[in-house]
XYZ file of C-alpha atoms in Angstrom:
393
model
C -2.696 -1.575 -17.075
C -0.508 -1.759 -13.873
C -1.859 -1.773 -10.052
C -0.601 1.266 -8.116
C 2.308 0.545 -6.883
C 3.364 -2.038 -9.798
C 5.752 -1.534 -12.267
C 4.966 -3.331 -15.696
C 7.658 -5.516 -17.608
C 5.390 -6.557 -20.353
C 5.855 -10.172 -19.582
C 4.083 -12.658 -17.146
C 6.812 -12.509 -14.536
C 7.019 -16.722 -13.135
C 9.473 -16.527 -10.370
C 11.608 -13.262 -9.073
C 14.774 -12.929 -6.395
C 16.474 -10.095 -4.509
C 20.457 -10.057 -5.886
C 23.290 -10.552 -3.306
C 25.227 -7.086 -4.594
C 27.504 -7.743 -1.860
C 28.991 -10.823 -3.327
C 28.022 -9.374 -7.339
C 29.686 -6.054 -7.578
C 33.273 -4.708 -5.833
C 33.092 -2.315 -3.327
C 34.619 1.054 -5.257
C 38.144 1.700 -4.275
C 39.270 3.800 -1.294
C 39.278 7.413 -2.125
C 42.928 9.037 -2.629
C 43.167 12.811 -0.722
C 43.049 14.835 -4.058
C 39.485 12.503 -4.786
C 38.086 12.913 -1.439
C 38.464 16.895 -1.564
C 37.845 17.282 -5.249
C 34.449 14.998 -4.990
C 31.538 13.748 -2.778
C 31.301 9.852 -2.166
C 29.365 7.716 -4.701
C 25.742 7.266 -3.112
C 25.224 3.289 -2.352
C 24.129 1.245 -5.303
C 19.983 0.751 -5.090
C 19.135 -2.674 -4.658
C 17.985 -5.533 -7.824
C 16.184 -8.028 -8.419
C 16.089 -10.684 -11.041
C 12.602 -11.288 -12.901
C 12.325 -14.083 -15.117
C 8.881 -15.119 -17.523
C 7.364 -15.139 -20.854
C 4.473 -15.391 -22.985
C 6.108 -19.227 -23.332
C 6.247 -21.541 -26.873
C 4.442 -20.285 -29.804
C 3.902 -16.960 -31.711
C 2.358 -15.221 -28.726
C 4.039 -11.745 -29.544
C 5.669 -12.256 -25.650
C 8.947 -12.531 -25.358
C 10.654 -15.273 -22.807
C 12.977 -13.578 -20.801
C 15.502 -13.184 -17.551
C 15.709 -9.181 -16.582
C 17.770 -7.414 -13.879
C 15.637 -4.185 -12.151
C 16.726 -1.934 -9.037
C 15.088 0.558 -7.380
C 13.640 3.971 -8.261
C 16.630 6.049 -6.438
C 14.461 8.891 -7.623
C 10.887 7.921 -5.358
C 10.998 10.605 -2.607
C 11.657 9.521 1.034
C 8.220 8.743 2.245
C 6.695 7.195 -0.533
C 6.113 3.712 -1.486
C 9.306 1.989 -3.072
C 8.967 0.737 -6.741
C 10.986 -0.409 -9.185
C 12.458 1.065 -12.208
C 10.259 0.945 -15.442
C 14.424 0.634 -16.832
C 16.041 -2.770 -16.761
C 19.656 -3.143 -15.712
C 20.079 -6.460 -17.655
C 17.875 -7.875 -20.133
C 18.537 -11.723 -21.609
C 15.930 -13.041 -24.427
C 16.037 -17.005 -23.892
C 14.371 -17.562 -27.105
C 11.342 -20.402 -26.854
C 11.976 -20.899 -23.425
C 10.154 -20.019 -20.496
C 12.197 -19.518 -16.944
C 9.822 -20.823 -14.827
C 11.501 -20.943 -11.714
C 14.957 -19.364 -10.416
C 17.161 -19.687 -7.546
C 20.145 -17.243 -7.090
C 23.591 -17.990 -5.556
C 23.509 -16.350 -2.276
C 27.483 -15.773 -2.728
C 27.121 -13.997 -5.875
C 28.031 -17.556 -8.343
C 25.074 -16.935 -10.752
C 21.463 -17.631 -11.218
C 20.180 -20.738 -11.947
C 16.738 -20.900 -14.231
C 14.373 -24.264 -14.593
C 13.263 -24.055 -18.404
C 10.265 -26.470 -19.460
C 13.097 -29.204 -20.283
C 15.992 -29.019 -17.583
C 17.758 -26.150 -16.019
C 20.626 -23.656 -17.018
C 22.753 -21.763 -14.926
C 23.724 -17.861 -15.856
C 26.634 -16.110 -15.136
C 27.575 -12.623 -13.658
C 29.671 -10.799 -15.969
C 31.658 -7.122 -15.593
C 32.593 -5.531 -18.396
C 33.892 -2.694 -17.403
C 35.027 -1.971 -13.509
C 31.744 -3.887 -12.207
C 29.607 -0.603 -12.543
C 26.247 -1.668 -12.436
C 25.455 -0.861 -15.710
C 27.883 -2.510 -17.164
C 26.815 -5.756 -15.709
C 25.780 -9.107 -17.844
C 24.390 -12.294 -17.200
C 26.500 -14.999 -19.504
C 24.843 -18.699 -19.639
C 27.253 -21.108 -18.046
C 26.578 -24.203 -21.073
C 29.217 -26.544 -19.493
C 27.734 -26.131 -15.971
C 24.434 -27.964 -14.924
C 25.116 -31.159 -16.779
C 22.950 -33.080 -14.707
C 20.021 -30.589 -15.278
C 19.943 -30.983 -18.604
C 17.011 -32.730 -20.202
C 15.447 -33.542 -17.212
C 12.349 -31.676 -17.586
C 10.522 -29.020 -15.549
C 11.840 -28.307 -12.220
C 8.902 -27.253 -10.038
C 11.424 -26.316 -7.063
C 14.751 -25.291 -6.975
C 16.975 -23.761 -4.298
C 20.223 -23.214 -2.839
C 21.065 -23.289 0.720
C 21.880 -20.554 3.151
C 25.374 -20.922 2.541
C 25.179 -22.028 -0.950
C 27.192 -25.466 -0.801
C 24.054 -27.058 -1.335
C 21.668 -27.643 -4.426
C 18.482 -29.092 -4.339
C 15.525 -29.408 -7.147
C 12.433 -31.078 -7.449
C 10.801 -31.929 -10.768
C 7.091 -32.017 -12.454
C 7.917 -35.757 -12.683
C 8.419 -36.647 -9.026
C 12.108 -36.575 -9.172
C 14.083 -35.468 -5.984
C 17.783 -34.469 -6.819
C 20.266 -32.791 -3.745
C 23.613 -31.911 -5.089
C 26.813 -30.674 -3.532
C 27.623 -27.247 -4.605
C 29.576 -26.264 -7.375
C 31.380 -29.859 -7.489
C 27.385 -31.275 -8.187
C 28.257 -34.650 -6.726
C 25.157 -36.270 -5.512
C 23.883 -36.241 -1.610
C 20.823 -37.973 -2.502
C 17.932 -38.838 -4.735
C 14.463 -39.796 -4.836
C 11.958 -40.747 -7.660
C 8.246 -40.887 -7.048
C 6.671 -40.950 -10.466
C 3.137 -40.751 -9.051
C 3.803 -37.273 -7.524
C 5.237 -34.194 -8.665
C 7.391 -32.029 -6.269
C 5.421 -28.377 -5.202
C 7.968 -27.276 -3.204
C 11.337 -27.695 -1.305
C 13.100 -25.542 1.699
C 16.154 -26.026 3.457
C 17.441 -25.220 7.124
C 19.174 -22.101 8.322
C 21.808 -24.436 9.360
C 21.866 -26.660 6.264
C 20.706 -29.679 8.224
C 17.212 -30.500 7.396
C 15.694 -30.172 3.930
C 11.684 -30.442 3.411
C 10.087 -31.378 0.622
C 6.325 -31.169 -0.202
C 4.361 -33.375 -2.759
C 1.289 -33.227 -4.627
C 0.081 -36.043 -2.371
C 1.669 -37.756 0.348
C 3.141 -36.284 3.741
C 5.493 -33.170 3.909
C 8.956 -35.088 4.170
C 11.825 -34.253 6.073
C 15.421 -35.353 4.939
C 18.367 -35.304 7.306
C 21.250 -33.833 4.712
C 24.086 -35.444 6.433
C 22.523 -39.277 6.811
C 20.401 -38.753 3.698
C 17.660 -40.232 5.240
C 14.384 -39.071 5.909
C 13.896 -37.974 10.134
C 10.350 -37.321 9.808
C 6.469 -37.684 7.634
C 4.530 -34.483 8.667
C 0.922 -35.813 7.811
C -2.290 -34.228 6.411
C -5.011 -33.621 8.702
C -8.755 -34.307 7.027
C -9.250 -32.236 3.956
C -5.433 -30.779 3.898
C -3.313 -29.843 0.698
C -0.368 -29.086 1.619
C 1.601 -26.215 -0.567
C 4.768 -24.115 0.018
C 6.879 -25.182 3.004
C 9.782 -22.680 4.843
C 12.032 -22.970 7.451
C 12.292 -20.390 9.789
C 14.965 -18.943 12.688
C 13.523 -18.511 16.280
C 14.802 -16.029 19.024
C 16.812 -18.771 20.511
C 18.356 -19.829 17.314
C 16.504 -22.990 16.754
C 14.159 -23.842 13.976
C 10.395 -23.653 13.135
C 9.186 -24.714 9.784
C 6.290 -23.313 8.507
C 3.620 -25.424 5.781
C 1.013 -23.469 3.907
C -2.003 -25.824 3.252
C -5.657 -25.427 1.571
C -8.294 -26.962 3.822
C -12.049 -26.480 2.155
C -12.258 -23.045 1.549
C -9.232 -21.569 3.576
C -5.676 -20.936 2.973
C -3.869 -22.128 6.502
C -0.293 -21.713 7.881
C 1.181 -24.774 9.702
C 4.136 -24.978 12.645
C 6.226 -27.743 13.450
C 8.652 -28.191 15.901
C 11.888 -29.233 14.773
C 12.912 -31.214 17.429
C 9.979 -33.162 17.767
C 8.583 -33.050 14.570
C 5.022 -31.895 16.203
C 2.539 -29.373 15.220
C 2.881 -26.315 17.260
C 0.399 -23.896 15.996
C -2.364 -23.848 13.054
C -4.157 -20.533 11.699
C -6.464 -20.429 9.030
C -5.547 -16.793 7.296
C -7.384 -16.628 4.188
C -10.806 -17.418 1.903
C -8.275 -17.481 -1.169
C -6.587 -20.085 -2.319
C -2.775 -19.464 -1.554
C 0.037 -18.767 -4.410
C 3.061 -17.503 -3.224
C 4.490 -18.099 0.240
C 8.195 -16.793 1.913
C 9.578 -15.555 5.722
C 12.021 -12.593 5.605
C 15.327 -13.512 6.715
C 15.112 -12.330 10.287
C 12.230 -14.851 11.005
C 9.962 -12.480 12.056
C 7.748 -11.890 9.510
C 5.476 -14.127 7.133
C 3.876 -13.340 3.740
C 1.388 -14.999 1.408
C 0.188 -14.403 -2.258
C -3.053 -15.358 -3.167
C -4.708 -15.758 -6.535
C -6.369 -13.153 -6.645
C -3.781 -10.971 -6.773
C -3.767 -9.895 -2.626
C -0.921 -9.903 -0.351
C -0.966 -10.443 3.371
C 2.168 -9.944 5.829
C 2.310 -11.562 9.240
C 4.058 -11.725 12.411
C 5.618 -15.169 12.666
C 4.917 -15.669 16.077
C 1.014 -15.358 16.316
C 0.375 -15.262 12.418
C -1.962 -12.040 12.995
C -2.000 -10.094 9.842
C 0.277 -6.670 10.307
C -0.589 -5.668 6.307
C -3.082 -6.421 3.700
C -2.757 -5.798 0.028
C -6.148 -6.390 -1.482
C -5.661 -6.520 -5.027
C -1.622 -5.709 -5.254
C -1.614 -7.621 -8.860
C -4.475 -7.627 -11.153
C -3.670 -11.480 -11.889
C -2.262 -14.250 -9.754
C 0.814 -13.854 -7.246
C 3.394 -15.726 -8.745
C 6.623 -15.121 -6.171
C 7.098 -13.246 -2.732
C 10.803 -12.290 -1.326
C 11.908 -10.498 1.403
C 14.604 -8.095 1.022
C 18.033 -8.969 3.050
C 16.639 -6.522 5.915
C 13.145 -8.173 5.967
C 11.321 -4.081 5.458
C 11.216 -5.104 1.784
C 8.789 -7.214 0.310
C 9.082 -7.854 -3.661
C 5.745 -9.495 -5.233
C 5.288 -10.480 -8.858
C 2.222 -11.476 -10.815
C 1.238 -13.024 -14.341
C -0.257 -9.402 -15.005
C 3.578 -8.778 -16.237
C 3.984 -6.789 -12.797
C 6.556 -6.669 -10.004
C 5.756 -4.751 -7.172
C 7.698 -3.650 -3.825
C 5.954 -3.184 -0.537
C 7.417 -1.313 2.442
C 7.024 -3.724 5.411
C 8.822 -1.154 7.989
C 10.686 -2.530 11.185
C 9.107 -6.020 12.413
C 9.531 -5.311 15.220
C 7.033 -1.798 15.334
C 4.930 -3.546 13.577
C 4.422 -5.986 15.712
C 4.266 -3.726 18.938
C 0.962 -2.298 20.142
C 0.178 0.825 22.391
C -3.190 -0.206 23.219
C -1.998 -2.698 26.102
C -0.200 0.253 27.605
C -3.220 2.774 27.000
C -5.307 -0.125 28.874
C -3.128 -0.378 31.738
C -2.823 3.603 32.126
C -6.432 3.803 32.278
C -7.230 1.657 34.914
C -4.828 2.959 36.910
C -6.649 5.993 36.565
C -9.915 4.746 37.307
C -9.003 2.520 40.943
C -7.371 5.819 41.587
C -10.121 7.947 41.216
C -12.374 5.198 42.989
C -10.176 4.815 45.747
C -10.361 8.801 46.209
C -14.125 9.300 45.786
C -15.131 6.009 47.547
C -17.982 7.622 49.923
C -19.046 9.270 47.282
C -19.248 6.622 44.908
C -21.269 4.454 47.698
C -23.801 7.012 48.422
C -24.968 6.735 44.651
C -25.690 2.631 45.363
C -29.438 1.952 45.609
C -30.441 1.289 49.137
């Protein structure tokens, strides 16, 4: 049974990402005068997402696969968007489960992390770049440096797609130039595993969270650590994401569990000092992301809830209790920051509309309060003598 608003795909979903269709599909050729008179323009292609997961090794009967699904164009305007139940692409991965995923931002393929290493799937078009003719084919020659390295718990391309970073369950950090795969930096720490990593938008910094110790921030030009962001008493760091401010500066957000609370901490990326911290939920945080425009944060929990917050004050703008029946595994905002994709072990992918960030974060109550106060002041001035006469003598 799928929760309301979720689409079930028949396998536990571990990883997901929106696809950069503008880089994958060629635009339609310009119509001739005859075509313009004879037909109407083709509708825009709906956004699509890649989903990965499965039942694991053995004979569970649940397949391991990588699929692509599009937004359902038949959903009436004004209703909650949803992914189509039918997939555009299905790639069976045999006995291997795709646990993590990184989609190249310029359309060079989908990188999947399997239990024994990573594999790159490239886009193939069989006929005129039509959506239903797209295919994903494994590139057997790519990523030789990431074969047989074990499970990578974090994989990410930089914003421009020129750098690839992976973090292993064995504690090994690897950062490469893309696509040449020349090494930028490596760090091995067998006493910890890497939980998450992220690039700053200018590709200058890489933040890395491990299972213990501080969050390390690397300068990618010098390949040296520029900051060790320490934990306060009782904090257990989880996810990390850089976000842009309106003045084009960066801020780093880190999720943490502290006692019974899940919290979000913000860090200045010049002084590397804490600038904010707020307890958000009593449920353990299992997924985290930041919108492309930097206005929104989103967390998913082990109880299946999804919470969207404003990045400036970390105030909850939208809460969907039991958005999924299982642990939320992945969150991803669309390019326009108005749609949030969430996935779960319960085999569902859900699309939640978050509207326009500006309208979500703007409240009418302060304006109404000022108007009411102005009316009260005006009334008091006009009826000053009557009000004074009512006072006890």
